[in-house]
Coordinates of C-alpha atoms in Angstrom, one line a residue:
X148 CA 30.3 -3.9 12.8
X149 CA 30.2 -0.3 11.6
X150 CA 31.6 3.0 12.9
X151 CA 29.1 5.2 14.7
X152 CA 30.4 8.2 12.8
X153 CA 29.6 6.5 9.5
X154 CA 26.0 5.7 10.6
X155 CA 25.4 9.3 11.6
X156 CA 27.1 10.9 8.6
X157 CA 23.9 12.1 6.9
X158 CA 22.2 13.4 10.0
X159 CA 22.1 16.7 11.8
X160 CA 22.6 15.8 15.5
X161 CA 24.1 16.8 18.9
X162 CA 26.3 14.5 20.9
X163 CA 25.1 15.3 24.4
X164 CA 27.2 12.7 26.2
X165 CA 30.1 10.3 25.4
X166 CA 32.1 10.2 22.2
X167 CA 31.6 9.1 18.6
X168 CA 34.7 6.9 18.3
X169 CA 32.8 3.7 18.7
X170 CA 32.0 0.5 16.7
X171 CA 28.4 -0.5 16.5
X172 CA 27.5 -4.2 16.7
X173 CA 23.7 -3.8 15.8
X174 CA 21.1 -1.2 15.1
X175 CA 18.0 -1.7 17.3
X176 CA 14.7 0.1 17.7
X177 CA 12.8 -2.6 19.6
X178 CA 13.7 -2.4 23.3
X179 CA 13.3 -6.1 23.7
X180 CA 16.3 -6.6 21.3
X181 CA 18.8 -4.4 23.0
X182 CA 22.3 -6.0 23.2
X183 CA 25.7 -4.9 24.3
X184 CA 27.4 -2.6 21.7
X185 CA 24.2 -1.8 19.8
X186 CA 23.0 1.6 18.6
X187 CA 19.5 1.9 20.2
X188 CA 17.1 4.3 18.4
X189 CA 14.2 5.5 20.7
X190 CA 11.1 5.3 18.6
X191 CA 7.7 6.5 19.9
X192 CA 5.0 4.0 18.8
X193 CA 1.3 3.8 19.3
X194 CA 1.7 1.7 22.5
X195 CA 5.2 2.3 23.8
X196 CA 7.8 5.1 23.7
X197 CA 11.3 3.8 23.2
X198 CA 12.6 6.8 25.3
X199 CA 11.3 5.0 28.3
X200 CA 13.8 2.2 27.7
X201 CA 16.9 4.5 27.3
X202 CA 18.2 3.9 30.8
X203 CA 17.7 0.1 30.3
X204 CA 19.7 0.3 27.1
X205 CA 22.5 2.1 28.9
X206 CA 22.5 -0.5 31.7
X207 CA 22.7 -3.3 29.0
X208 CA 25.8 -1.4 27.7
X209 CA 24.4 -0.1 24.4
X210 CA 27.2 1.7 22.6
X211 CA 25.0 4.7 21.7
X212 CA 21.4 5.8 22.0
X213 CA 19.6 8.2 19.7
X214 CA 16.8 10.3 21.3
X215 CA 14.7 13.3 20.4
X216 CA 13.8 14.3 24.0
X217 CA 15.4 14.4 27.4
X218 CA 16.3 11.1 29.0
X219 CA 18.1 10.1 32.1
X220 CA 21.0 7.6 31.9
X221 CA 22.9 6.0 34.8
X222 CA 25.8 8.3 35.8
X223 CA 28.4 5.6 35.5
X224 CA 27.3 4.7 32.0
X225 CA 29.7 5.1 29.1
X226 CA 26.9 5.0 26.5
X227 CA 27.0 7.8 23.9
X228 CA 23.8 9.9 23.8
X229 CA 22.9 11.5 20.4
X230 CA 20.1 14.0 20.2
X231 CA 18.2 14.5 16.9
X232 CA 15.0 16.3 16.0
X233 CA 13.1 13.2 14.8
X234 CA 14.3 9.6 15.7
X235 CA 12.2 8.0 13.0
X236 CA 13.9 10.1 10.4
X237 CA 17.2 9.2 12.0
X238 CA 16.4 5.5 11.9
X239 CA 15.7 5.6 8.2
X240 CA 19.2 7.1 7.4
X241 CA 21.0 5.0 10.0
X242 CA 19.4 1.8 8.6
X243 CA 20.3 2.6 5.0
X244 CA 23.9 3.2 6.1
X245 CA 23.9 0.0 8.3
X246 CA 23.0 -2.1 5.2
X247 CA 25.4 -0.2 2.9
X248 CA 22.7 1.7 1.0
X249 CA 21.2 -1.3 -0.8
X250 CA 18.5 0.8 -2.6
X251 CA 21.2 2.5 -4.6
X252 CA 22.1 -0.9 -6.0
X253 CA 18.6 -1.5 -7.3
X254 CA 16.3 0.1 -9.8
X255 CA 13.6 1.4 -7.5
X256 CA 9.9 1.8 -8.4
X257 CA 7.5 3.3 -5.8
X258 CA 3.7 3.3 -6.2
X259 CA 1.2 5.4 -4.2
X260 CA -2.5 6.0 -4.4
X261 CA -5.6 5.3 -2.4
X262 CA -6.4 2.2 -4.4
X263 CA -4.7 0.0 -7.0
X264 CA -1.2 0.0 -5.4
X265 CA -1.0 -3.8 -4.9
X266 CA -2.4 -4.7 -8.3
X267 CA 0.0 -2.3 -10.0
X268 CA 3.1 -3.6 -8.2
X269 CA 2.3 -7.2 -9.4
X270 CA 1.7 -6.0 -12.9
X271 CA 5.0 -4.2 -13.0
X272 CA 6.8 -7.2 -11.5
X273 CA 5.2 -9.5 -14.1
X274 CA 6.2 -7.3 -17.0
X275 CA 9.8 -6.7 -15.9
X276 CA 10.4 -10.4 -15.1
X277 CA 9.1 -11.3 -18.5
X278 CA 11.7 -8.9 -19.9
X279 CA 14.5 -10.7 -18.0
X280 CA 14.8 -8.7 -14.9
X281 CA 14.9 -10.2 -11.4
X282 CA 12.4 -8.2 -9.3
X283 CA 11.8 -8.0 -5.6
X284 CA 8.4 -6.8 -4.3
X285 CA 7.3 -5.0 -1.1
X286 CA 3.5 -4.6 -0.6
X287 CA 0.4 -5.1 1.4
X288 CA 0.2 -8.8 0.8
X289 CA 3.8 -9.9 1.0
X290 CA 7.5 -9.2 0.5
X291 CA 9.0 -11.3 -2.3
X292 CA 12.7 -11.9 -2.4
X293 CA 13.7 -14.4 -5.0
X294 CA 11.7 -17.6 -4.1
X295 CA 11.0 -16.3 -0.6
X296 CA 7.6 -14.9 0.3
X297 CA 7.2 -13.1 3.6
X298 CA 3.8 -12.1 5.0
X299 CA 3.5 -8.4 5.2
X300 CA 2.4 -6.6 8.4
X301 CA 2.4 -3.1 7.1
X302 CA 2.0 -1.9 3.5
X303 CA 5.4 -0.2 3.8
X304 CA 7.6 -1.8 6.5
X305 CA 9.5 0.1 9.2
X306 CA 12.6 1.7 7.7
X307 CA 15.1 -0.8 9.3
X308 CA 13.1 -3.8 7.9
X309 CA 12.8 -2.2 4.5
X310 CA 16.5 -1.6 4.2
X311 CA 17.1 -5.2 5.4
X312 CA 14.7 -6.5 2.7
X313 CA 16.6 -4.4 0.1
X314 CA 19.9 -5.8 1.2
X315 CA 18.5 -9.4 0.9
X316 CA 17.2 -8.6 -2.5
X317 CA 20.7 -7.4 -3.6
X318 CA 22.2 -10.6 -2.1
X319 CA 19.8 -12.8 -3.9
X320 CA 20.6 -11.2 -7.3
X321 CA 17.6 -8.8 -7.7
X322 CA 18.3 -5.8 -9.9
X323 CA 14.9 -4.1 -9.3
X324 CA 12.4 -3.6 -6.5
X325 CA 8.8 -2.5 -7.0
X326 CA 7.0 -1.4 -3.8
X327 CA 3.9 0.1 -2.5
X328 CA 4.5 3.5 -0.8
X329 CA 1.7 4.2 1.7
X330 CA 1.0 7.6 3.2
X331 CA 2.3 6.3 6.5
X332 CA 5.6 5.5 4.7
X333 CA 6.3 9.3 4.7
X334 CA 4.4 10.3 7.8
X335 CA 6.5 7.8 9.8
X336 CA 9.7 8.4 7.8
X337 CA 10.0 4.8 6.5
X338 CA 11.3 5.7 3.1
X339 CA 13.4 8.7 3.8
X340 CA 17.0 8.5 2.7
X341 CA 16.2 7.0 -0.7
X342 CA 15.1 8.3 -4.1
X343 CA 13.0 6.3 -6.5
X344 CA 13.9 5.8 -10.1
X345 CA 10.2 5.8 -10.9
X346 CA 7.4 7.2 -8.7
X347 CA 3.7 6.4 -9.7
X348 CA 0.7 8.3 -8.4
X349 CA -2.4 6.4 -9.3
X350 CA -5.3 8.2 -7.6
X351 CA -6.4 10.0 -4.4
X352 CA -9.5 9.8 -2.2
X353 CA -10.3 10.4 1.4
X354 CA -9.1 7.6 3.6
X355 CA -6.9 6.7 6.5
X356 CA -8.2 9.6 8.6
X357 CA -8.4 8.9 12.3
X358 CA -6.7 9.1 15.6
X359 CA -4.0 6.6 14.7
X360 CA -3.5 7.6 11.1
X361 CA -3.9 11.1 9.6
X362 CA -5.5 14.2 11.1
X363 CA -7.3 15.2 7.9
X364 CA -7.3 14.8 4.2
X365 CA -4.6 17.4 3.7
X366 CA -2.3 15.5 6.0
X367 CA -3.0 12.3 4.1
X368 CA -2.6 13.9 0.6
X369 CA 0.6 15.8 1.5
X370 CA 2.2 12.7 2.7
X371 CA 1.5 10.9 -0.5
X372 CA 2.7 13.9 -2.5
X373 CA 6.2 13.4 -1.1
X374 CA 6.8 10.5 -3.4
X375 CA 6.7 13.1 -6.3
X376 CA 9.5 14.9 -4.5
X377 CA 11.7 11.8 -4.3
X378 CA 11.5 10.3 -7.8
X379 CA 13.4 10.9 -11.0
X380 CA 10.6 9.9 -13.3
X381 CA 7.0 10.5 -12.2
X382 CA 4.0 8.7 -13.7
X383 CA 0.6 10.4 -13.0
X384 CA -3.0 9.5 -13.7
X385 CA -4.6 12.6 -15.1
X386 CA -8.1 11.1 -14.5
X387 CA -7.9 11.3 -10.7
X388 CA -9.2 14.0 -8.4
X389 CA -6.6 16.6 -7.6
X390 CA -4.6 15.6 -10.7
X391 CA -3.5 19.1 -11.4
X392 CA -1.9 19.5 -7.9
X393 CA -0.1 16.2 -8.3
X394 CA 1.2 17.2 -11.7
X395 CA 2.4 20.6 -10.5
X396 CA 4.2 18.9 -7.7
X397 CA 5.7 16.3 -9.9
X398 CA 6.9 18.8 -12.5
X399 CA 8.5 20.9 -9.8
X400 CA 10.7 18.0 -8.6
X401 CA 11.0 15.1 -11.0
X402 CA 13.3 15.1 -14.0
X403 CA 10.5 13.6 -16.3
X404 CA 6.8 13.4 -15.9
X405 CA 4.7 10.8 -17.9
X406 CA 0.9 11.2 -17.8
X407 CA -2.0 9.0 -18.9
X408 CA -5.8 9.4 -19.1
X409 CA -8.7 9.8 -21.5
X410 CA -8.8 12.2 -24.4
X411 CA -10.8 14.7 -22.5
X412 CA -8.0 15.3 -20.0
X413 CA -5.1 15.0 -22.5
X414 CA -2.5 17.6 -23.1
X415 CA -1.9 17.1 -26.8
X416 CA 1.2 19.3 -26.8
X417 CA 2.9 17.1 -24.2
X418 CA 5.2 14.5 -25.8
X419 CA 4.9 12.4 -22.6
X420 CA 1.1 12.1 -22.6
X421 CA -0.6 8.8 -23.3
X422 CA -4.2 8.7 -24.2
X423 CA -6.4 5.8 -23.1
X424 CA -9.2 4.8 -25.5
X425 CA -11.7 2.1 -26.5
X426 CA -11.9 -0.1 -23.4
X427 CA -13.8 -3.3 -24.3
X428 CA -14.8 -6.1 -22.0
X429 CA -13.8 -9.5 -23.2
X430 CA -14.9 -13.0 -21.9
X431 CA -11.9 -12.7 -19.6
X432 CA -10.6 -9.3 -18.9
X433 CA -10.4 -6.2 -21.1
X434 CA -8.8 -4.9 -24.3
X435 CA -7.9 -1.2 -24.7
X436 CA -5.8 1.1 -26.9
X437 CA -3.4 3.8 -26.2
X438 CA -2.3 6.7 -28.4
X439 CA 1.0 8.5 -27.9
X440 CA 1.9 11.1 -30.6
X441 CA 1.3 9.3 -33.9
X442 CA 1.6 5.8 -32.4
X443 CA -1.3 3.7 -31.4
X444 CA -1.1 0.4 -29.6
X445 CA -3.5 -2.3 -28.5
X446 CA -3.3 -4.1 -25.1
X447 CA -5.1 -6.8 -23.2
X448 CA -5.4 -7.8 -19.5
X449 CA -7.1 -10.9 -18.1
X450 CA -8.1 -9.2 -14.9
X451 CA -11.7 -8.4 -13.9
X452 CA -12.5 -4.8 -13.0
X453 CA -12.6 -2.0 -15.5
X454 CA -10.5 0.2 -13.2
X455 CA -7.6 -2.2 -13.6
X456 CA -7.1 -0.8 -17.1
X457 CA -5.7 2.3 -15.5
X458 CA -3.5 0.3 -13.3
X459 CA -2.3 -1.7 -16.3
X460 CA -1.5 1.5 -18.2
X461 CA 0.5 2.9 -15.3
X462 CA 2.5 -0.4 -15.3
X463 CA 3.0 -0.1 -19.1
X464 CA 4.5 3.4 -18.7
X465 CA 6.8 2.3 -16.0
X466 CA 8.1 -0.5 -18.2
X467 CA 8.5 1.8 -21.2
X468 CA 10.4 4.3 -19.0
X469 CA 12.8 1.4 -18.3
X470 CA 13.2 0.6 -22.0
X471 CA 11.1 -2.7 -22.0
X472 CA 9.9 -3.7 -25.4
X473 CA 6.2 -3.9 -26.2
X474 CA 6.1 -7.7 -26.7
X475 CA 7.5 -8.3 -23.2
X476 CA 5.0 -5.8 -21.9
X477 CA 2.1 -7.6 -23.6
X478 CA 3.2 -11.0 -22.4
X479 CA 3.7 -9.8 -18.9
X480 CA 0.3 -8.2 -18.7
X481 CA -1.4 -11.5 -19.7
X482 CA 0.6 -13.6 -17.1
X483 CA -0.5 -11.5 -14.1
X484 CA -3.2 -12.3 -11.5
X485 CA -3.1 -10.8 -8.0
X486 CA -4.4 -12.8 -5.1
X487 CA -7.4 -11.2 -3.5
X488 CA -7.7 -8.5 -6.2
X489 CA -10.8 -8.9 -8.4
X490 CA -10.4 -12.7 -8.5
X491 CA -13.2 -14.1 -10.6
X492 CA -15.0 -17.4 -10.2
X493 CA -18.0 -18.6 -12.2
X494 CA -20.2 -21.6 -11.7
X495 CA -23.8 -22.5 -12.6
X496 CA -24.5 -19.0 -13.8
X497 CA -23.3 -17.3 -10.6
X498 CA -20.3 -15.0 -10.6
X499 CA -18.2 -14.5 -7.5
X500 CA -15.6 -11.7 -7.2
X501 CA -13.1 -11.6 -4.4
X502 CA -11.6 -8.1 -3.9
X503 CA -9.9 -5.9 -1.3
X504 CA -12.2 -2.9 -1.8
X505 CA -12.3 -1.2 1.5
X506 CA -12.7 2.5 1.2
X507 CA -14.8 5.1 -0.7
X508 CA -12.7 5.3 -3.9
X509 CA -12.3 1.5 -4.2
X510 CA -16.0 0.9 -3.7
X511 CA -17.0 3.7 -6.1
X512 CA -14.8 2.2 -8.8
X513 CA -16.0 -1.3 -8.0
X514 CA -19.7 -0.4 -8.4
X515 CA -19.0 1.6 -11.6
X516 CA -17.3 -1.4 -13.1
X517 CA -20.0 -3.8 -11.9
X518 CA -22.8 -1.7 -13.4
X519 CA -20.9 -1.4 -16.7
X520 CA -19.9 -5.0 -17.0
X521 CA -22.9 -6.8 -15.5
X522 CA -25.8 -4.6 -16.5
X523 CA -29.2 -5.7 -15.0
X524 CA -27.7 -8.5 -12.9
X525 CA -28.3 -8.7 -9.1
X526 CA -25.4 -7.5 -7.1
X527 CA -24.9 -9.1 -3.7
X528 CA -22.1 -7.8 -1.5
X529 CA -20.5 -9.2 1.7
X530 CA -18.7 -6.4 3.5
X531 CA -17.7 -4.9 6.8
X532 CA -15.5 -2.1 8.2
X533 CA -12.5 -2.4 10.5
X534 CA -12.5 -1.3 14.1
X535 CA -10.4 1.5 15.4
X536 CA -9.6 3.4 12.3
X537 CA -11.0 5.5 9.4
X538 CA -14.6 5.5 10.7
X539 CA -15.7 7.6 7.7
X540 CA -15.5 4.4 5.7
X541 CA -18.7 3.2 7.5
X542 CA -20.6 6.1 6.1
X543 CA -19.0 5.9 2.7
X544 CA -19.4 2.1 2.2
X545 CA -22.9 2.1 3.6
X546 CA -24.0 5.0 1.4
X547 CA -22.4 3.6 -1.8
X548 CA -23.7 0.1 -1.1
X549 CA -27.2 1.4 -0.4
X550 CA -27.1 3.2 -3.7
X551 CA -25.7 0.4 -5.8
X552 CA -26.1 -3.1 -4.3
X553 CA -29.2 -5.2 -4.4
X554 CA -28.5 -7.1 -1.2
X555 CA -26.0 -6.8 1.5
X556 CA -24.5 -9.1 4.1
X557 CA -22.8 -6.9 6.8
X558 CA -20.2 -8.8 8.7
X559 CA -16.8 -8.6 10.4
X560 CA -13.7 -7.0 9.0
X561 CA -10.9 -6.9 11.5
X562 CA -13.0 -5.5 14.4
X563 CA -10.0 -5.4 16.8
X564 CA -11.3 -3.9 20.1
X565 CA -14.8 -2.9 18.7
X566 CA -18.0 -4.8 18.7
X567 CA -18.8 -6.4 15.3
X568 CA -22.6 -5.9 15.5
X569 CA -22.2 -2.2 16.5
X570 CA -19.9 -1.6 13.5
X571 CA -22.4 -3.4 11.2
X572 CA -25.3 -1.4 12.6
X573 CA -23.5 1.8 12.0
X574 CA -22.9 0.8 8.4
X575 CA -26.6 -0.2 8.1
X576 CA -27.7 3.3 9.3
X577 CA -26.3 4.7 6.1
X578 CA -27.8 1.9 4.0
X579 CA -31.4 2.3 5.3
X580 CA -32.2 5.6 3.5
X581 CA -31.9 3.7 0.2
X582 CA -34.1 0.8 1.2
X583 CA -31.5 -1.8 0.2
X584 CA -32.2 -5.1 2.0
X585 CA -29.4 -6.2 4.3
X586 CA -28.6 -8.9 6.8
X587 CA -26.1 -8.8 9.7
X588 CA -24.1 -12.0 10.1
X589 CA -21.3 -11.3 12.5
X590 CA -19.2 -14.4 11.5
X591 CA -17.7 -13.6 8.1
X592 CA -17.3 -17.2 7.1
X593 CA -21.0 -17.8 7.7
X594 CA -21.9 -14.6 5.8
X595 CA -19.8 -15.8 2.8
X596 CA -21.3 -19.3 3.0
X597 CA -24.9 -18.0 3.0
X598 CA -24.2 -15.5 0.2
X599 CA -22.9 -18.3 -2.0
X600 CA -25.4 -21.1 -1.1
X601 CA -28.4 -18.9 -1.5
X602 CA -27.3 -17.3 -4.8
X603 CA -29.6 -17.2 -7.7
X604 CA -28.6 -17.8 -11.3
X605 CA -27.3 -14.5 -12.8
X606 CA -26.2 -13.1 -9.4
X607 CA -22.9 -11.3 -9.0
X608 CA -21.5 -11.9 -5.5
X609 CA -18.8 -9.6 -4.3
X610 CA -16.7 -10.7 -1.3
X611 CA -15.2 -7.3 -0.4
X612 CA -12.8 -5.8 2.0
X613 CA -10.7 -8.8 3.1
X614 CA -9.3 -9.9 -0.3
X615 CA -7.0 -12.9 0.1
X616 CA -6.9 -12.7 3.9
X617 CA -8.1 -15.8 5.8
X618 CA -8.1 -14.3 9.3
X619 CA -9.7 -11.6 11.4
X620 CA -7.7 -9.2 13.6
X621 CA -9.5 -9.4 17.0
X622 CA -8.1 -7.7 20.1
X623 CA -4.6 -7.7 18.8
X624 CA -4.7 -11.3 17.7
X625 CA -5.0 -13.1 14.3
X626 CA -8.1 -15.4 14.4
X627 CA -8.1 -17.7 11.4
X628 CA -11.3 -19.0 9.7
X629 CA -12.3 -22.7 10.1
X630 CA -14.2 -22.6 6.8
X631 CA -12.5 -22.6 3.4
X632 CA -15.3 -20.5 1.9
X633 CA -13.9 -17.2 3.2

């Protein structure tokens, strides 16, 4: 139990009814979990507005309710009514207080970008654990707390869940957490109330724009930029589009800004500038060098995908900012592989790559890497687009695939409430101008099976968009594959 006053201590609010001298038994934002004595925070979601359950919460003897709009409570109710401007913002601060501010007991590393967040979180985790730290992870694939792996629903969980995960990490002996920070994390106030020791901005491209996500690119970009306002050390990729804006924002807020990129974009007068040079493809992965002042170092990763060199360098800088020695960094880089991110399989002269590429920037980088690393080889891609969000992806992926692929299998990718064939035909409309042959196979497992069983020696087959996922999201349900091929 905690005092209501303590939970509200960092918020600006108005007490519209009742008093603040109460003990709280639970913090709840899901109306189905309301219990006597709880603090119920009314959150407006995509399908339900918690304000509609305010009267129910009072009837169930909630100790207090936090709202951002007018609600009617039973006259005889003794429930305290708290009014704030934004209940999601309030939930973030209340949750941190409820769990005794666990993030303050951890070294916190937040990573944002349109692509590469997942890979970079695992790279950082691998390096730091090799250096002796105990590291928790929050990301698109899973939440890792010690030996416990929890399937992730959102890239960045709701603020209450996030603080609960942090608390469990502290309890399990973790000293560090590395996490993906999505644009929705700031749009929906999931990470408010905490500052990151390190904030990393990998890249930016147009994505997540739609009715249920961001209104436009500026909304998307400005949400991601907020990480630069809430970190002590910022790490910025100078190679990305809009790098100057990100750097200006970081320098206005962070105590220290580390940058990396190729010589052409380097600021040679900046002592915190790392120059990326001499990327060489190896039989497995890549080698590359970095220059920083007069020092030059060589590094190696075992991961496929030329773009992963940039992710690796971002992870290297995070480790250096935390004082990790170079040998631990090198060993950590070599021990890392991320499920569903550029996983490479080779048999009988056929190369198969499984990757999560699902938007313009990730496909652009993917094709650039394939053209550089597999020159002259036939590129066969299995891909789809999700239903209900970011419809511009259909144009972008169709156009890029028409320009770069040699054969396409268009198939399902989390169609939700849309028709799979209609989505595929929309993608195909952007492929057709380039004359690239394609085939629509609505069942993804069948599409993967055909791509592999009909492959020719020398083919590079890319299973894109779904990564490690073995299910489709259909009409709000998870539908798992019967075939192991997908």
